[in-house]
Tab-separated table of C-alpha atoms in Angstrom:
chain	number	residue	atom	x	y	z
A	32	UNK	CA	7.820	2.407	18.219
A	33	UNK	CA	6.311	2.192	14.974
A	34	UNK	CA	5.307	5.212	12.974
A	35	UNK	CA	1.771	4.883	12.137
A	36	UNK	CA	0.340	6.564	9.214
A	37	UNK	CA	-3.458	7.051	8.868
A	38	UNK	CA	-4.901	6.853	5.612
A	39	UNK	CA	-6.649	10.109	4.863
A	40	UNK	CA	-8.905	8.829	2.147
A	41	UNK	CA	-10.518	6.893	4.927
A	42	UNK	CA	-9.476	8.563	8.205
A	43	UNK	CA	-10.320	12.195	9.456
A	44	UNK	CA	-12.850	12.612	7.181
A	45	UNK	CA	-14.580	14.588	9.669
A	46	UNK	CA	-12.074	17.367	8.360
A	47	UNK	CA	-14.147	17.647	5.286
A	48	UNK	CA	-13.139	16.758	1.777
A	49	UNK	CA	-10.247	18.614	1.165
A	50	UNK	CA	-6.766	16.300	1.316
A	51	UNK	CA	-4.894	19.346	3.013
A	52	UNK	CA	-7.297	19.688	5.731
A	53	UNK	CA	-7.373	15.973	6.536
A	54	UNK	CA	-3.454	16.155	6.918
A	55	UNK	CA	-4.081	18.929	9.269
A	56	UNK	CA	-6.717	17.019	11.472
A	57	UNK	CA	-4.088	14.146	11.448
A	58	UNK	CA	-1.458	16.362	12.616
A	59	UNK	CA	-3.513	18.060	15.285
A	60	UNK	CA	-4.260	14.467	16.629
A	61	UNK	CA	-0.764	14.029	17.046
A	62	UNK	CA	0.368	12.072	13.853
A	63	UNK	CA	3.670	12.693	12.123
A	64	UNK	CA	2.971	10.619	9.044
A	65	UNK	CA	-0.370	10.005	6.725
A	66	UNK	CA	-0.679	7.893	3.580
A	67	UNK	CA	-3.235	8.245	0.603
A	68	UNK	CA	-4.501	6.753	-2.434
A	69	UNK	CA	-4.164	8.462	-5.835
A	70	UNK	CA	-3.347	12.139	-6.647
A	71	UNK	CA	-5.872	12.775	-9.526
A	72	UNK	CA	-8.645	14.000	-7.410
A	73	UNK	CA	-6.218	16.043	-5.192
A	74	UNK	CA	-4.968	19.833	-5.396
A	75	UNK	CA	-1.402	18.606	-4.916
A	76	UNK	CA	-0.003	22.103	-4.450
A	77	UNK	CA	-2.229	22.695	-1.519
A	78	UNK	CA	-1.521	19.305	-0.194
A	79	UNK	CA	2.311	19.944	-0.338
A	80	UNK	CA	1.549	23.079	1.667
A	81	UNK	CA	-0.159	21.434	4.391
A	82	UNK	CA	2.353	18.736	4.722
A	83	UNK	CA	4.977	21.544	4.982
A	84	UNK	CA	3.134	23.527	7.163
A	85	UNK	CA	2.598	20.598	9.502
A	86	UNK	CA	5.422	18.743	9.171
A	87	UNK	CA	3.606	15.650	8.421
A	88	UNK	CA	5.308	13.074	6.206
A	89	UNK	CA	3.528	11.385	3.241
A	90	UNK	CA	4.392	7.810	3.280
A	91	UNK	CA	2.742	6.368	0.154
A	92	UNK	CA	0.392	7.249	-2.742
A	93	UNK	CA	-0.968	4.850	-5.627
A	94	UNK	CA	-0.068	4.896	-9.240
A	95	UNK	CA	-3.163	5.504	-11.568
A	96	UNK	CA	-4.827	4.123	-13.306
A	97	UNK	CA	-4.801	0.741	-11.948
A	98	UNK	CA	-4.308	-0.551	-15.182
A	99	UNK	CA	-5.069	-4.259	-16.117
A	100	UNK	CA	-1.938	-4.205	-18.236
A	101	UNK	CA	-1.580	-7.884	-18.319
A	102	UNK	CA	-4.412	-8.395	-20.914
A	103	UNK	CA	-3.077	-9.428	-24.460
A	104	UNK	CA	-2.666	-6.376	-26.557
A	105	UNK	CA	-3.258	-3.902	-23.744
A	106	UNK	CA	-1.652	-0.540	-24.485
A	107	UNK	CA	1.152	0.018	-21.828
A	108	UNK	CA	0.677	3.771	-22.456
A	109	UNK	CA	-1.523	4.556	-19.942
A	110	UNK	CA	0.312	2.808	-17.451
A	111	UNK	CA	3.561	4.434	-17.804
A	112	UNK	CA	1.892	7.784	-18.199
A	113	UNK	CA	0.243	7.219	-14.803
A	114	UNK	CA	3.349	5.885	-13.051
A	115	UNK	CA	5.139	9.021	-14.357
A	116	UNK	CA	2.289	11.267	-12.913
A	117	UNK	CA	2.507	9.117	-9.573
A	118	UNK	CA	6.360	9.416	-9.509
A	119	UNK	CA	6.328	13.216	-10.351
A	120	UNK	CA	3.879	13.972	-7.756
A	121	UNK	CA	5.363	11.807	-5.043
A	122	UNK	CA	8.568	13.893	-5.561
A	123	UNK	CA	6.585	17.084	-5.096
A	124	UNK	CA	5.042	15.752	-1.794
A	125	UNK	CA	8.064	14.283	-0.571
A	126	UNK	CA	6.487	10.512	-0.833
A	127	UNK	CA	9.331	7.857	-0.772
A	128	UNK	CA	7.155	5.364	-2.493
A	129	UNK	CA	4.610	4.564	-5.311
A	130	UNK	CA	2.244	1.816	-4.938
A	131	UNK	CA	1.557	-0.497	-7.787
A	132	UNK	CA	-1.467	-2.783	-8.614
A	133	UNK	CA	-1.111	-6.267	-10.632
A	134	UNK	CA	-4.167	-6.027	-12.841
A	135	UNK	CA	-6.248	-9.117	-13.452
A	136	UNK	CA	-4.110	-11.230	-15.613
A	137	UNK	CA	-5.663	-12.936	-18.835
A	138	UNK	CA	-7.604	-15.971	-19.402
A	139	UNK	CA	-5.814	-19.037	-20.929
A	140	UNK	CA	-2.327	-18.095	-19.754
A	141	UNK	CA	-0.892	-20.061	-16.959
A	142	UNK	CA	-0.112	-18.312	-13.649
A	143	UNK	CA	3.540	-18.371	-14.170
A	144	UNK	CA	3.345	-16.493	-17.536
A	145	UNK	CA	1.189	-13.969	-15.811
A	146	UNK	CA	3.949	-13.571	-13.167
A	147	UNK	CA	6.686	-13.375	-16.002
A	148	UNK	CA	4.576	-10.637	-17.802
A	149	UNK	CA	4.500	-8.631	-14.373
A	150	UNK	CA	8.427	-9.028	-14.201
A	151	UNK	CA	8.781	-7.788	-17.664
A	152	UNK	CA	6.643	-4.620	-17.196
A	153	UNK	CA	7.861	-3.680	-13.738
A	154	UNK	CA	11.394	-3.945	-14.750
A	155	UNK	CA	10.629	-1.353	-17.514
A	156	UNK	CA	8.825	0.718	-14.929
A	157	UNK	CA	12.086	0.762	-12.470
A	158	UNK	CA	14.104	1.797	-15.708
A	159	UNK	CA	11.738	4.592	-16.550
A	160	UNK	CA	11.789	5.944	-13.196
A	161	UNK	CA	15.439	5.271	-12.238
A	162	UNK	CA	17.067	8.225	-10.454
A	163	UNK	CA	13.899	9.677	-9.009
A	164	UNK	CA	14.520	8.402	-5.474
A	165	UNK	CA	10.955	7.010	-5.281
A	166	UNK	CA	10.696	3.438	-4.652
A	167	UNK	CA	7.955	1.263	-6.510
A	168	UNK	CA	6.066	-1.207	-4.058
A	169	UNK	CA	3.877	-4.115	-5.517
A	170	UNK	CA	0.673	-4.870	-3.419
A	171	UNK	CA	-0.929	-8.299	-3.440
A	172	UNK	CA	-4.471	-8.091	-2.524
A	173	UNK	CA	-7.051	-10.533	-1.106
A	174	UNK	CA	-9.748	-11.948	-3.974
A	175	UNK	CA	-11.964	-13.433	-1.141
A	176	UNK	CA	-13.696	-10.321	-0.426
A	177	UNK	CA	-12.234	-6.953	-1.796
A	178	UNK	CA	-10.897	-7.594	-5.058
A	179	UNK	CA	-12.205	-10.598	-7.019
A	180	UNK	CA	-10.081	-11.304	-10.129
A	181	UNK	CA	-6.892	-9.718	-9.260
A	182	UNK	CA	-4.054	-11.638	-10.227
A	183	UNK	CA	-1.695	-11.060	-7.067
A	184	UNK	CA	-3.427	-12.788	-4.446
A	185	UNK	CA	-0.911	-14.359	-2.612
A	186	UNK	CA	2.238	-12.669	-1.008
A	187	UNK	CA	4.528	-15.478	-2.170
A	188	UNK	CA	3.652	-14.368	-5.879
A	189	UNK	CA	4.408	-10.774	-5.226
A	190	UNK	CA	7.761	-11.830	-3.888
A	191	UNK	CA	8.479	-13.793	-6.806
A	192	UNK	CA	7.867	-10.952	-9.087
A	193	UNK	CA	10.034	-8.428	-7.075
A	194	UNK	CA	12.926	-11.139	-7.077
A	195	UNK	CA	12.364	-11.255	-10.844
A	196	UNK	CA	12.711	-7.345	-11.188
A	197	UNK	CA	15.773	-7.742	-8.801
A	198	UNK	CA	15.953	-3.951	-8.133
A	199	UNK	CA	16.793	-2.018	-5.094
A	200	UNK	CA	14.154	0.622	-6.311
A	201	UNK	CA	11.233	-2.328	-6.117
A	202	UNK	CA	9.903	-3.975	-3.257
A	203	UNK	CA	6.466	-5.007	-1.812
A	204	UNK	CA	3.707	-3.807	-0.064
A	205	UNK	CA	2.798	-6.294	2.883
A	206	UNK	CA	-0.861	-5.725	3.810
A	207	UNK	CA	-1.904	-7.674	6.964
A	208	UNK	CA	-5.509	-7.485	6.365
A	209	UNK	CA	-5.295	-8.882	2.730
A	210	UNK	CA	-2.816	-11.577	3.938
A	211	UNK	CA	-4.841	-12.854	6.868
A	212	UNK	CA	-8.058	-12.711	4.820
A	213	UNK	CA	-6.723	-14.990	1.964
A	214	UNK	CA	-5.729	-17.355	5.121
A	215	UNK	CA	-1.846	-16.684	4.857
A	216	UNK	CA	0.217	-17.500	7.898
A	217	UNK	CA	2.024	-13.948	8.483
A	218	UNK	CA	5.009	-15.258	10.226
A	219	UNK	CA	5.611	-17.853	7.141
A	220	UNK	CA	5.015	-15.070	4.543
A	221	UNK	CA	7.080	-12.368	6.021
A	222	UNK	CA	9.926	-15.016	6.419
A	223	UNK	CA	9.663	-15.842	2.773
A	224	UNK	CA	9.620	-11.945	2.040
A	225	UNK	CA	12.695	-11.073	4.045
A	226	UNK	CA	14.566	-8.127	2.809
A	227	UNK	CA	11.613	-7.132	0.003
A	228	UNK	CA	8.909	-5.525	2.368
A	229	UNK	CA	9.318	-1.933	2.182
A	230	UNK	CA	5.958	-0.767	3.426
A	231	UNK	CA	3.072	-2.520	5.431
A	232	UNK	CA	-0.617	-1.509	5.889
A	233	UNK	CA	-3.152	-3.005	8.439
A	234	UNK	CA	-6.750	-3.338	9.183
A	235	UNK	CA	-8.577	-5.906	11.099
A	236	UNK	CA	-10.377	-8.828	9.831
A	237	UNK	CA	-13.098	-9.686	9.297
A	238	UNK	CA	-14.720	-6.343	8.139
A	239	UNK	CA	-11.659	-4.075	7.310
A	240	UNK	CA	-12.554	-1.864	10.172
A	241	UNK	CA	-10.018	-0.350	12.725
A	242	UNK	CA	-7.588	-2.697	14.913
A	243	UNK	CA	-9.559	-4.161	17.788
A	244	UNK	CA	-12.937	-4.098	15.600
A	245	UNK	CA	-12.228	-7.818	14.464
A	246	UNK	CA	-10.620	-11.136	15.455
A	247	UNK	CA	-6.769	-10.022	14.660
A	248	UNK	CA	-4.341	-10.525	17.530
A	249	UNK	CA	-2.803	-7.212	17.246
A	250	UNK	CA	-0.265	-7.812	20.130
A	251	UNK	CA	1.022	-11.009	18.461
A	252	UNK	CA	1.120	-9.946	14.752
A	253	UNK	CA	2.896	-6.726	15.493
A	254	UNK	CA	5.487	-8.881	17.447
A	255	UNK	CA	5.777	-11.251	14.412
A	256	UNK	CA	6.202	-7.931	12.268
A	257	UNK	CA	9.136	-6.827	14.359
A	258	UNK	CA	10.595	-10.209	14.516
A	259	UNK	CA	10.737	-10.321	10.695
A	260	UNK	CA	12.857	-7.278	11.023
A	261	UNK	CA	10.450	-4.530	9.802
A	262	UNK	CA	10.755	-1.314	11.449
A	263	UNK	CA	9.484	1.039	8.992
A	264	UNK	CA	6.068	2.814	8.811
A	265	UNK	CA	2.613	1.247	9.038
A	266	UNK	CA	-0.353	2.515	7.041
A	267	UNK	CA	-3.562	2.512	8.625
A	268	UNK	CA	-5.753	1.488	5.793
A	269	UNK	CA	-9.271	0.811	7.339
A	270	UNK	CA	-12.779	1.905	7.217
A	271	UNK	CA	-13.430	3.061	10.624
A	272	UNK	CA	-16.600	2.138	12.391
A	273	UNK	CA	-16.453	4.892	15.046
A	274	UNK	CA	-15.273	8.506	14.656
A	275	UNK	CA	-11.512	8.657	13.387
A	276	UNK	CA	-9.875	9.784	16.678
A	277	UNK	CA	-11.562	7.058	18.720
A	278	UNK	CA	-10.648	4.255	16.049
A	279	UNK	CA	-7.211	4.964	16.462
A	280	UNK	CA	-6.680	4.558	20.251
A	281	UNK	CA	-6.397	1.048	20.300
A	282	UNK	CA	-3.721	0.532	17.741
A	283	UNK	CA	-1.844	3.687	19.143
A	284	UNK	CA	-1.463	1.716	22.300
A	285	UNK	CA	-0.596	-1.620	20.760
A	286	UNK	CA	2.035	-0.295	18.627
A	287	UNK	CA	3.697	1.573	21.278
A	288	UNK	CA	4.465	-1.783	22.726
A	289	UNK	CA	5.436	-3.160	19.849
């Protein structure tokens, strides 16, 4: 059975604005893991206390800012400083991975040049965080609906970058919602990404609501995920259309049989 990890930025908001209270609400609902976005707006000490108190694991957090560091002349300082903070907080919170974005690329450069720049920057990031015990994962996103202008809108390009970095401390985040929204075939993308997928997130499509609210065949796609060899946690990063507890009913049932 997959470990499901609700995103506390979007779920259990009924518990109030405090991340620690949302962790407690997730625990009370029977979850042993949660994920979140950045830490800059969080009381990290309070959050760490809630995770320890409940025994809930934090499965992922984001590096901030989501720097567009591929622009010519961009100072890489803010990216690396943000990465350092994210890794430090990940260690404090017992989180094994930090999620990275790609930026938007720059006009006039071929896609291959942009991707090579990412390889260079993320290779430096791996060297900078070596020995931390925290893995860096690169997330491709869809540009059709949610992230217009993002450089990495193809799973295959994220795979290419990860292979270029060539480190056990660097992998990719495969988000089924983004992949399906881009018109990709998950089975083909997962086969091509074999050995590189360190984390998975899901939401239904269209709409990015809870599984069961859109058109994705979850029984089939969870089977595809399992057949591809992925057995790690699944982040539930969706915008619920009903109260949090109700929105989780279908995917808990579907995941139990996957």
